[in-house]
Short mmCIF file of C-alpha atoms and ligand atoms in Angstrom, two decimals:
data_model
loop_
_atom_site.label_atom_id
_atom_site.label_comp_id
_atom_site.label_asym_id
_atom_site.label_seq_id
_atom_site.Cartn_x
_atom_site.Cartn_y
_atom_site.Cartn_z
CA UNK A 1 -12.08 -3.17 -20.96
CA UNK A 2 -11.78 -3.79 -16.99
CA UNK A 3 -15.03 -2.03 -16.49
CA UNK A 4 -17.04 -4.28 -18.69
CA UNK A 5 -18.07 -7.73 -18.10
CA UNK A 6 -17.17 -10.26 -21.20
CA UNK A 7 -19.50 -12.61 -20.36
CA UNK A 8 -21.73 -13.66 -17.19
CA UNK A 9 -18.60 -14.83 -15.22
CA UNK A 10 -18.84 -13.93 -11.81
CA UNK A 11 -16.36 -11.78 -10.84
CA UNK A 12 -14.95 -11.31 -7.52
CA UNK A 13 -12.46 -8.67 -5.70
CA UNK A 14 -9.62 -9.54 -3.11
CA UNK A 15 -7.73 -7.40 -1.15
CA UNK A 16 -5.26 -7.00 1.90
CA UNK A 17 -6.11 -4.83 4.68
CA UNK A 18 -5.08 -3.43 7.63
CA UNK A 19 -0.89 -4.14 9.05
CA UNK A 20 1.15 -6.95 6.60
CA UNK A 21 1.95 -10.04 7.94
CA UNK A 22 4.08 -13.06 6.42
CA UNK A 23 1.63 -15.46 4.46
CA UNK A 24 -0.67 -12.83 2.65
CA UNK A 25 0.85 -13.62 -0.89
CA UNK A 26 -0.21 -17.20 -0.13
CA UNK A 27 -3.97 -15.96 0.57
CA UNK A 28 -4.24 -13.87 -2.60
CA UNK A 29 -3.53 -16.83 -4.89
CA UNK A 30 -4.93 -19.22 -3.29
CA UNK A 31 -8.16 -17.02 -3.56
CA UNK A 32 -7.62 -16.24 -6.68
CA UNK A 33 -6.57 -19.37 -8.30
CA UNK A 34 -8.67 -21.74 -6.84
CA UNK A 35 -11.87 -19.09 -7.59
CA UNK A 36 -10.83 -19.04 -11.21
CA UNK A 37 -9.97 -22.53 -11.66
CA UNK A 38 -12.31 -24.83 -10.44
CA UNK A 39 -15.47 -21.55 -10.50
CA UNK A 40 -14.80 -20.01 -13.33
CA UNK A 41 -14.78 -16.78 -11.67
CA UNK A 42 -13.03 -13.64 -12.40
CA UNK A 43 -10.55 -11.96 -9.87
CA UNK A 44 -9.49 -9.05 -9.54
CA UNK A 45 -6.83 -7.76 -6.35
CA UNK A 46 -7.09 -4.31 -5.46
CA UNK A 47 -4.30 -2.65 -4.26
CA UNK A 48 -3.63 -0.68 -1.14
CA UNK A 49 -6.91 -2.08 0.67
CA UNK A 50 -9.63 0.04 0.56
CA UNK A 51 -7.63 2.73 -0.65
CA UNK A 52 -8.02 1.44 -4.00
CA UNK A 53 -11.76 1.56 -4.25
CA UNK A 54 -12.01 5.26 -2.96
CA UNK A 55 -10.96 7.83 -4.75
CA UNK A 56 -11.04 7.60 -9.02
CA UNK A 57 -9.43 4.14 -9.64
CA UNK A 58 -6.14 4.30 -11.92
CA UNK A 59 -6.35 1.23 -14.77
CA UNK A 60 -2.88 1.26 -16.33
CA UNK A 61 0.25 1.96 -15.48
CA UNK A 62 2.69 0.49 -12.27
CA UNK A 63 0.73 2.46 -10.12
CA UNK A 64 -2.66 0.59 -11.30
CA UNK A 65 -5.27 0.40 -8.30
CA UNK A 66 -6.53 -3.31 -9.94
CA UNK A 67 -4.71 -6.07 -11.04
CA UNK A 68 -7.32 -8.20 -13.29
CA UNK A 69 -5.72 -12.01 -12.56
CA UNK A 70 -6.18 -14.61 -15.26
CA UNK A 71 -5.25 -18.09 -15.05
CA UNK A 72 -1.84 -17.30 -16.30
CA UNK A 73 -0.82 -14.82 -13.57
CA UNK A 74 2.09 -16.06 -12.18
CA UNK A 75 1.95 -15.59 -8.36
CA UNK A 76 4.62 -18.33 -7.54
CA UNK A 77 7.30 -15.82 -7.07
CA UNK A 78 5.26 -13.64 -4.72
CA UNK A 79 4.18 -16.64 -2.51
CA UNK A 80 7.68 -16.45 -1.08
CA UNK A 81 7.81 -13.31 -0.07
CA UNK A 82 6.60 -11.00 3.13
CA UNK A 83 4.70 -8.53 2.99
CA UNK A 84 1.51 -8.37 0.82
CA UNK A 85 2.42 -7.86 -3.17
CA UNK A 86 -1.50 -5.94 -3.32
CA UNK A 87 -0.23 -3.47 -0.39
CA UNK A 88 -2.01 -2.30 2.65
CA UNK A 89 -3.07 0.81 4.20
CA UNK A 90 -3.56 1.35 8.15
CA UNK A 91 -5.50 4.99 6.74
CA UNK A 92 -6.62 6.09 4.24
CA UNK A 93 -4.61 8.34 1.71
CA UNK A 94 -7.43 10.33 0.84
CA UNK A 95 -8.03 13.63 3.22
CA UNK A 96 -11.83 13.31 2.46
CA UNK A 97 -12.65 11.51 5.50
CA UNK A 98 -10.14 13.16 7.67
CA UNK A 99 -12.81 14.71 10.45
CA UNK A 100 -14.31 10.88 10.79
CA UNK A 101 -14.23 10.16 14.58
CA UNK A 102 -15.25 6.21 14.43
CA UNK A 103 -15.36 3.53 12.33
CA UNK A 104 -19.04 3.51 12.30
CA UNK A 105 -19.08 6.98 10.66
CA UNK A 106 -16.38 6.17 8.68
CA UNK A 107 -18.04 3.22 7.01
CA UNK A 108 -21.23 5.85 6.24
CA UNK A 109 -19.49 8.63 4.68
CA UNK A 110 -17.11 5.44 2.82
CA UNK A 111 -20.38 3.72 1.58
CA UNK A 112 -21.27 6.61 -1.47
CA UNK A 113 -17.61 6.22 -3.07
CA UNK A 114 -17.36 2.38 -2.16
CA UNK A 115 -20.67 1.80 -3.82
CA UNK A 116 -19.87 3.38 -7.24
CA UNK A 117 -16.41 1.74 -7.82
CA UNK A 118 -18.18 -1.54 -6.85
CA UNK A 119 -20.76 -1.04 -9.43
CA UNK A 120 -17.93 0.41 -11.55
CA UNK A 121 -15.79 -2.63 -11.65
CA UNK A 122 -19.03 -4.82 -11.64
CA UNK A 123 -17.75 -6.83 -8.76
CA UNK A 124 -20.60 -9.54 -7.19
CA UNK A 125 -18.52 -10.41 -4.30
CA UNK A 126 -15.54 -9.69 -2.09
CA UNK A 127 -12.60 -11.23 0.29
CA UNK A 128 -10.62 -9.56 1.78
CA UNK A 129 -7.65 -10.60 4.75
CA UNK A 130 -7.65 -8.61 7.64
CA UNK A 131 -8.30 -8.05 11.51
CA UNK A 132 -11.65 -7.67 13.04
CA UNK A 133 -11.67 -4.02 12.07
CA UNK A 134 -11.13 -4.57 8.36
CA UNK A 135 -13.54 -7.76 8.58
CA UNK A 136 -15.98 -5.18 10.22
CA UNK A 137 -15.88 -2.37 7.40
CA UNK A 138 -15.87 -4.48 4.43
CA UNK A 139 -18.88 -6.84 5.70
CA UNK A 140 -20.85 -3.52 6.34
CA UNK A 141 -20.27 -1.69 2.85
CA UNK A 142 -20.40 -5.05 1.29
CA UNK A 143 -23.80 -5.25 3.23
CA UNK A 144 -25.27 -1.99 1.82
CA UNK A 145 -24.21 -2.81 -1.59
CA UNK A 146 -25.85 -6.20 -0.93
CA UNK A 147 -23.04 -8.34 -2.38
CA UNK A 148 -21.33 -11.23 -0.09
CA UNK A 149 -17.71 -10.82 1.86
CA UNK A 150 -15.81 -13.37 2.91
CA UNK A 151 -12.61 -12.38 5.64
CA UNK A 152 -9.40 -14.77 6.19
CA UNK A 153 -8.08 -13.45 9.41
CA UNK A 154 -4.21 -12.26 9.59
CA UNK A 155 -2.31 -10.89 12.22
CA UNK A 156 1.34 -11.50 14.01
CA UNK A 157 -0.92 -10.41 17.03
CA UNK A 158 -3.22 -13.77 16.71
CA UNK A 159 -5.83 -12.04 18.61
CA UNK A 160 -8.43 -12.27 16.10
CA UNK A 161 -11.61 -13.69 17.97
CA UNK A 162 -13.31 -16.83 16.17
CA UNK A 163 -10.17 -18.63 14.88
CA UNK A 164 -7.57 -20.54 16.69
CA UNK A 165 -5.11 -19.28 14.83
CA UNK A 166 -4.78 -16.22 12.15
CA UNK A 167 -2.41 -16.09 9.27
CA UNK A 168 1.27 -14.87 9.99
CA UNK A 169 0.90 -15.54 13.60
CA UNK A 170 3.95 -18.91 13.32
CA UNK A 171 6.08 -16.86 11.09
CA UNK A 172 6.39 -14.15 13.52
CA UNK A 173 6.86 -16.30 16.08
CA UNK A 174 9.82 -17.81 14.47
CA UNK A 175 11.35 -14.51 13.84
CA UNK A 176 11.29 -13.53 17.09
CA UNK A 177 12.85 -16.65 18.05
CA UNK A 178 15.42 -16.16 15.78
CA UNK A 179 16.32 -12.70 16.90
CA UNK A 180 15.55 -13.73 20.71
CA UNK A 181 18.84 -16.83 19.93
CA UNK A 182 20.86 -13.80 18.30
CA UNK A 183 20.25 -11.86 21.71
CA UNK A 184 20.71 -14.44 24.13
CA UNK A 185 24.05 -14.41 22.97
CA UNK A 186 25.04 -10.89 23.55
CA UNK A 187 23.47 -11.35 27.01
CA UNK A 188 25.50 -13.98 27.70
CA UNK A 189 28.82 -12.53 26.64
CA UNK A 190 28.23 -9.75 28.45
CA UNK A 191 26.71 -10.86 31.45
CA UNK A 192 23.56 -8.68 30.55
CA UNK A 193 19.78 -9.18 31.60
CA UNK A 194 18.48 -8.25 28.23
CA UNK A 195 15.06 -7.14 28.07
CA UNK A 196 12.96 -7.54 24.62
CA UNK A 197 10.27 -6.07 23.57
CA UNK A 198 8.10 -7.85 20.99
CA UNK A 199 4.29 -6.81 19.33
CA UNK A 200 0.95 -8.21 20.01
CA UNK A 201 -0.79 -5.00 20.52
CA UNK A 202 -3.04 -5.79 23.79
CA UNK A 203 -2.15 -9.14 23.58
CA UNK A 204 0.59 -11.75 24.78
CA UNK A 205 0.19 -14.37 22.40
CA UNK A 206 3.83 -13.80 20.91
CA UNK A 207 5.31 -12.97 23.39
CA UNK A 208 4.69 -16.18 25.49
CA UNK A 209 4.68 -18.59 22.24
CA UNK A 210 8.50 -16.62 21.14
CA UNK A 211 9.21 -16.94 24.94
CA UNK A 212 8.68 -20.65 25.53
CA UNK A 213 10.50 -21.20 22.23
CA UNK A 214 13.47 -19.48 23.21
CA UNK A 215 13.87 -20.32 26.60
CA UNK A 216 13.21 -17.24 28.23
CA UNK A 217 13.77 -16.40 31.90
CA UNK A 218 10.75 -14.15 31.85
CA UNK A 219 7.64 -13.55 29.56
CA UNK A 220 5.31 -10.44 30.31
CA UNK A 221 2.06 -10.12 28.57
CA UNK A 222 -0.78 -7.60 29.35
CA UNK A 223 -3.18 -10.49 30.38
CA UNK A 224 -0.75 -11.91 33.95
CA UNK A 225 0.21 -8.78 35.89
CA UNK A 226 3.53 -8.51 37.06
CA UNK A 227 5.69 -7.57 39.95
CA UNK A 228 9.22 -5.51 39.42
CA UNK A 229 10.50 -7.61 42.61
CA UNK A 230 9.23 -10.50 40.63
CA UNK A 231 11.26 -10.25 37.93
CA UNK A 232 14.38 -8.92 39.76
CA UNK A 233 14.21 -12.02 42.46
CA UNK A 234 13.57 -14.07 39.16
CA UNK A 235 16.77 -13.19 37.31
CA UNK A 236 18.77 -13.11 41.04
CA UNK A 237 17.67 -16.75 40.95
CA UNK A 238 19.53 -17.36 38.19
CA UNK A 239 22.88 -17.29 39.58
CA UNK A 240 22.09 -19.67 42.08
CA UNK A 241 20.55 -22.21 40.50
CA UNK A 242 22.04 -22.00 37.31
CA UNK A 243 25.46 -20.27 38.14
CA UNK A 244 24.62 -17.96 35.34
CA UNK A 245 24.66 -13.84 35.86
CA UNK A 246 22.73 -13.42 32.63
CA UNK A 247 19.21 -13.54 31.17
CA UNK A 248 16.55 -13.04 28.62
CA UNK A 249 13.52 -11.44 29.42
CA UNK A 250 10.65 -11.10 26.63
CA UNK A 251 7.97 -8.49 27.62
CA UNK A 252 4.97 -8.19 24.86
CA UNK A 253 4.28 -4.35 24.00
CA UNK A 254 1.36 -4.55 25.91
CA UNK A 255 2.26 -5.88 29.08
CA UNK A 256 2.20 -2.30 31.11
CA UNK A 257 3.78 -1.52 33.91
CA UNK A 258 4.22 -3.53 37.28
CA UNK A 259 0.77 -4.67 39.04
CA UNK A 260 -1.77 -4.58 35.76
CA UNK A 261 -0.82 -0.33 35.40
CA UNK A 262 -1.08 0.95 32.06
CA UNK A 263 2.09 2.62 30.54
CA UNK A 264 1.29 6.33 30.85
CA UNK A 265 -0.14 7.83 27.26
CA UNK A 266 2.07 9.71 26.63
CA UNK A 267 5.38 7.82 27.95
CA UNK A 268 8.62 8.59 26.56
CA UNK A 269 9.92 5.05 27.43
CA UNK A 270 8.97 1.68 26.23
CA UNK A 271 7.90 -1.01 28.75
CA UNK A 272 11.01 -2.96 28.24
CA UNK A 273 13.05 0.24 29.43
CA UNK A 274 10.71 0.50 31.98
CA UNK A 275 12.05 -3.01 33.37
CA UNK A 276 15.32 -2.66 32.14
CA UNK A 277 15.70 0.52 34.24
CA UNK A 278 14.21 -1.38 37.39
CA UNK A 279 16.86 -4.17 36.78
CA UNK A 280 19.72 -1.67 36.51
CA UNK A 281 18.72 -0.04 39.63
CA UNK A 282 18.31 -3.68 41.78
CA UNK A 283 22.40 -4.34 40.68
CA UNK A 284 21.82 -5.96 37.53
CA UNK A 285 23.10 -4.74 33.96
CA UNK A 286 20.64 -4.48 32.04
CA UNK A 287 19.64 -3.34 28.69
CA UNK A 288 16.17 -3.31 26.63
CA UNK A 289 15.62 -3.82 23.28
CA UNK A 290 12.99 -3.81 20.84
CA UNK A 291 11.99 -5.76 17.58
CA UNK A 292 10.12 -3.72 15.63
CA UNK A 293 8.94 -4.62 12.27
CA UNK A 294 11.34 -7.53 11.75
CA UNK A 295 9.00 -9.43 13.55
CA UNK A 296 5.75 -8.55 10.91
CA UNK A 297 8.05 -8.10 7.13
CA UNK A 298 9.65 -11.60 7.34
CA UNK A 299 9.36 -14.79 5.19
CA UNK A 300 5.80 -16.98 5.17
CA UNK A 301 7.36 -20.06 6.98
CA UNK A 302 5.91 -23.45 5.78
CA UNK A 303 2.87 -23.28 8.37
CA UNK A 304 1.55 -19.91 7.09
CA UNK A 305 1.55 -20.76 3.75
CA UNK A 306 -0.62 -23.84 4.33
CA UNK A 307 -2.84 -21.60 6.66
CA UNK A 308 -3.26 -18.95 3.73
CA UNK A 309 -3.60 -21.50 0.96
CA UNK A 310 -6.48 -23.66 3.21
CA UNK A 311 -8.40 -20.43 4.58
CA UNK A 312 -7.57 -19.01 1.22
CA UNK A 313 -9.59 -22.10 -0.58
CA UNK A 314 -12.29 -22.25 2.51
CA UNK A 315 -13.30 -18.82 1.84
CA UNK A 316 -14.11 -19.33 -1.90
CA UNK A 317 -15.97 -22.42 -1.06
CA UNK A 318 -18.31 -20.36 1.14
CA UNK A 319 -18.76 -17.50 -0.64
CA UNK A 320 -19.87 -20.46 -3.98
CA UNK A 321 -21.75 -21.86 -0.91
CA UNK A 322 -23.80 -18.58 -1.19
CA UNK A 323 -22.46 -17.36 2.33
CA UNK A 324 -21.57 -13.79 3.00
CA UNK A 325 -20.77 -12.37 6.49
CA UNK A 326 -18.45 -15.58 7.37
CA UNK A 327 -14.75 -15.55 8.06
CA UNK A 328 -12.54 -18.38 7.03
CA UNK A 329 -10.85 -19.54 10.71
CA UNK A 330 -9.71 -22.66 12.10
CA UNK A 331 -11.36 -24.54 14.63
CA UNK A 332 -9.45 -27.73 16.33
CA UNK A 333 -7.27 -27.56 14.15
CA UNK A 334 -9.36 -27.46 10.78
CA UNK A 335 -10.44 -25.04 8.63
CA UNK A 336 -14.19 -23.53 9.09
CA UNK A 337 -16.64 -21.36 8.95
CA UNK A 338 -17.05 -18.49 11.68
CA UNK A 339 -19.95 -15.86 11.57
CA UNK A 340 -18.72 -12.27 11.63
CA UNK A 341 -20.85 -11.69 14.09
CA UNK A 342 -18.85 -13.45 16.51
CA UNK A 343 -15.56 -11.91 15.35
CA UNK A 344 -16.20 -7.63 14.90
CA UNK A 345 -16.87 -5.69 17.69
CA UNK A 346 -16.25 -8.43 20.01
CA UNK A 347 -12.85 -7.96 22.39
CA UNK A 348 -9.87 -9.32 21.04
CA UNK A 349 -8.90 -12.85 21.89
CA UNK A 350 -6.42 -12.84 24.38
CA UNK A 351 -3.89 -15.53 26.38
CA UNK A 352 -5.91 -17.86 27.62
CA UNK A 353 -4.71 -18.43 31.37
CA UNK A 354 -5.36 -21.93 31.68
CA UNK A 355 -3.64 -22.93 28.18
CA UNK A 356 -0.81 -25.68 27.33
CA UNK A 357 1.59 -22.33 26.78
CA UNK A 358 0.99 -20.78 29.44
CA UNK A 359 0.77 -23.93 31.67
CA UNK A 360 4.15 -25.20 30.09
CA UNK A 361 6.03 -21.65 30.75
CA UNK A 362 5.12 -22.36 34.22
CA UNK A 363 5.66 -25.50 34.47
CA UNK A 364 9.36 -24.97 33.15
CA UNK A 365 10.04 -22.24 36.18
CA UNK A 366 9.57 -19.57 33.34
CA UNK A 367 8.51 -16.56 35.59
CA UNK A 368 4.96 -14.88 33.81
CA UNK A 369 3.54 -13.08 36.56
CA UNK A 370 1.69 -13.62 39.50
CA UNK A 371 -1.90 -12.89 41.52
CA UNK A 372 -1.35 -9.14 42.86
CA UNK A 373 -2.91 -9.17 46.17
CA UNK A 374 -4.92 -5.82 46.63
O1 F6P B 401 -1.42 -5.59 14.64
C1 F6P B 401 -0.14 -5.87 14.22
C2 F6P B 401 0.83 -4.89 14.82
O2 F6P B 401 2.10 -5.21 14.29
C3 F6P B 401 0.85 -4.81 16.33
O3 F6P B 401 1.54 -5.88 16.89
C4 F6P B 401 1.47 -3.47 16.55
O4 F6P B 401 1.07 -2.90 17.77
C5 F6P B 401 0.93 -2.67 15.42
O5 F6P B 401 0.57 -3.58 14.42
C6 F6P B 401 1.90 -1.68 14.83
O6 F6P B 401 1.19 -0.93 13.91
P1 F6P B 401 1.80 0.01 12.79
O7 F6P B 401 1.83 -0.78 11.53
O8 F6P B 401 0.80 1.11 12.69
O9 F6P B 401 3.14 0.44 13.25
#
């Protein structure tokens, strides 16, 4: 029976939370495998993130909340696909905590539920892939229950503070590449400033790395402010210097309105019709466009799967190492250990002005912004 414990193996949980990214397949069985193998541990993957450890968990069936993993799962199919074959959850299904205003109420009025499936399952220890804020709810039920968690950070966003670089960061990146050299070619045909919208939440990171890559005419992110007249004398420019009346313009969700101004709440336009519309109105045809989740379901590319398989392995070396409240990150350029302390609750990790992308988009006439003078 799950429930029951054979033997004194120790027996671990893994699960996905928060949004998918490409890569996460890659993190389960590396996790999973490598804990089994060379511990001698038992796994188990819980599906739909915490969702599976609230309400009464399901054993059988397709619809199962656990998957118990033994050294003959086969995960090599799963490892090249997107999304995450244990399933995520931005909320929870269950109404029960509907009234919860914050996450540190939430975690309080989890902990009684969280605490008797985790005794229920007999599970000694738990990693889990997420963002800060799963990182930050696991660590503190995992605290109260006093067994270890271990976090691999994941997000297209690669905002996650602590770690160079988070899982499914380079895949995204090369879809939106992809779809920005599909695009470039409409704009071309049709003599079109085509304005592209791409995720990364507060954050520019994809937009400037997808930007460089495809040889943008203009990348806005939410950490350079921006001037309408910038862009428009920008693309202008164009047909001097290049002879060419067309252009593509990649603008991360984030990135506001002109001069560091927020997009109004409740907006019912996205920031690349925002600039598309400012375009149109300066003379130039313009359109906007917007990526959407082909950016986030795609493929693991080559990188991402190393990345999960390497954080995927760090983080049952530290939890064997006795560690708990660490994330698995990478620091210059190798996997290691990161205190969450220094990850949760701390403000997401954002362009950093004075990198090589940012330097190199300017240094190729790429135009990113400017200093708005008050
Ligand atoms: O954090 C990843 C991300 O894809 C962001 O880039 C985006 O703002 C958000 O998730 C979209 O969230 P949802 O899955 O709720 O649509």
């Amino acid at each position: 029976m799950l429930r029951k414990k054979s033997n004194k193996k120790k027996r671990i949980a893994i699960l996905t939370g928060g949004g998918d990214c490409p890569g996460l397949n890659m993190a389960i069985k590396a996790v999973s495998q490598y804990a089994m193998n060379k511990y001698g541990w038992e796994v188990m993957g819980v599906k739909n993130a915490l969702n599976g450890l609230l309400d009464e968990i399901k054993f059988d069936g397709d619809d199962a909340d656990i998957i118990p993993f033994t050294p003959s799962f086969s995960f090599s199919e799963y490892v090249r696909q997107g999304g995450t074959f244990l399933g995520s959850f931005r909320k929870l299904k269950t109404k029960k905590f509907k009234d919860v205003k914050s996450d540190e109420e939430l975690v309080e009025v989890m902990f009684p539920f969280f605490k008797k499936h985790i005794k229920e399952l007999n599970i000694d220890g738990m990693i889990a892939t997420g963002g800060d804020g799963t990182m930050f709810m696991l660590n503190f039920l995992c605290e109260k229950v006093k067994i270890p968690f271990v976090g691999i950070p994941k997000t297209i966003d690669n905002d996650t503070p602590g770690t160079e670089i988070s899982i499914g960061f380079s895949s995204s990146v090369d879809a939106c590449v992809n779809a920005l050299d599909s695009i470039f070619w409409t704009a071309k045909g049709h003599r079109r400033a085509i304005v592209t919208q791409v995720m990364g939440r507060n954050t520019g990171h994809l937009a400037m790395h997808s930007g460089v890559a495809s040889c943008a005419d203009v990348i806005l992110t939410p950490e350079i402010p921006y001037t309408l007249s910038g862009v428009i004398k920008k693309v202008k420019s164009l047909k001097t210097l290049e002879k060419r009346d067309y252009a593509v313009i990649v603008v991360a969700e984030g990135a506001g309105l002109e001069k560091g101004k927020p997009l109004p709440k409740n907006a019912d336009y996205t920031v690349a019709e925002y600039i598309a519309k400012a375009l149109d109105k300066a003379g130039i045809e313009a359109r906007a466009d917007n990526l959407g989740y082909i950016q986030r379901g795609g493929l693991p590319n080559g990188y991402d799967r190393m990345l999960a398989a390497e954080l995927g392995v760090l983080a049952v070396d530290l939890m064997a190492e006795g560690h708990t409240a660490v994330m698995a990150g990478m620091k210059d350029g190798k996997p290691a250990k990161v205190l969450l302390k220094n990850v949760c609750k701390k403000e997401t990790r954002g362009l950093n002005l004075s990198s090589p992308i940012v330097k190199t988009a300017k240094n190729l006439g790429i135009y990113i912004g400017e200093k708005i003078k008050k």
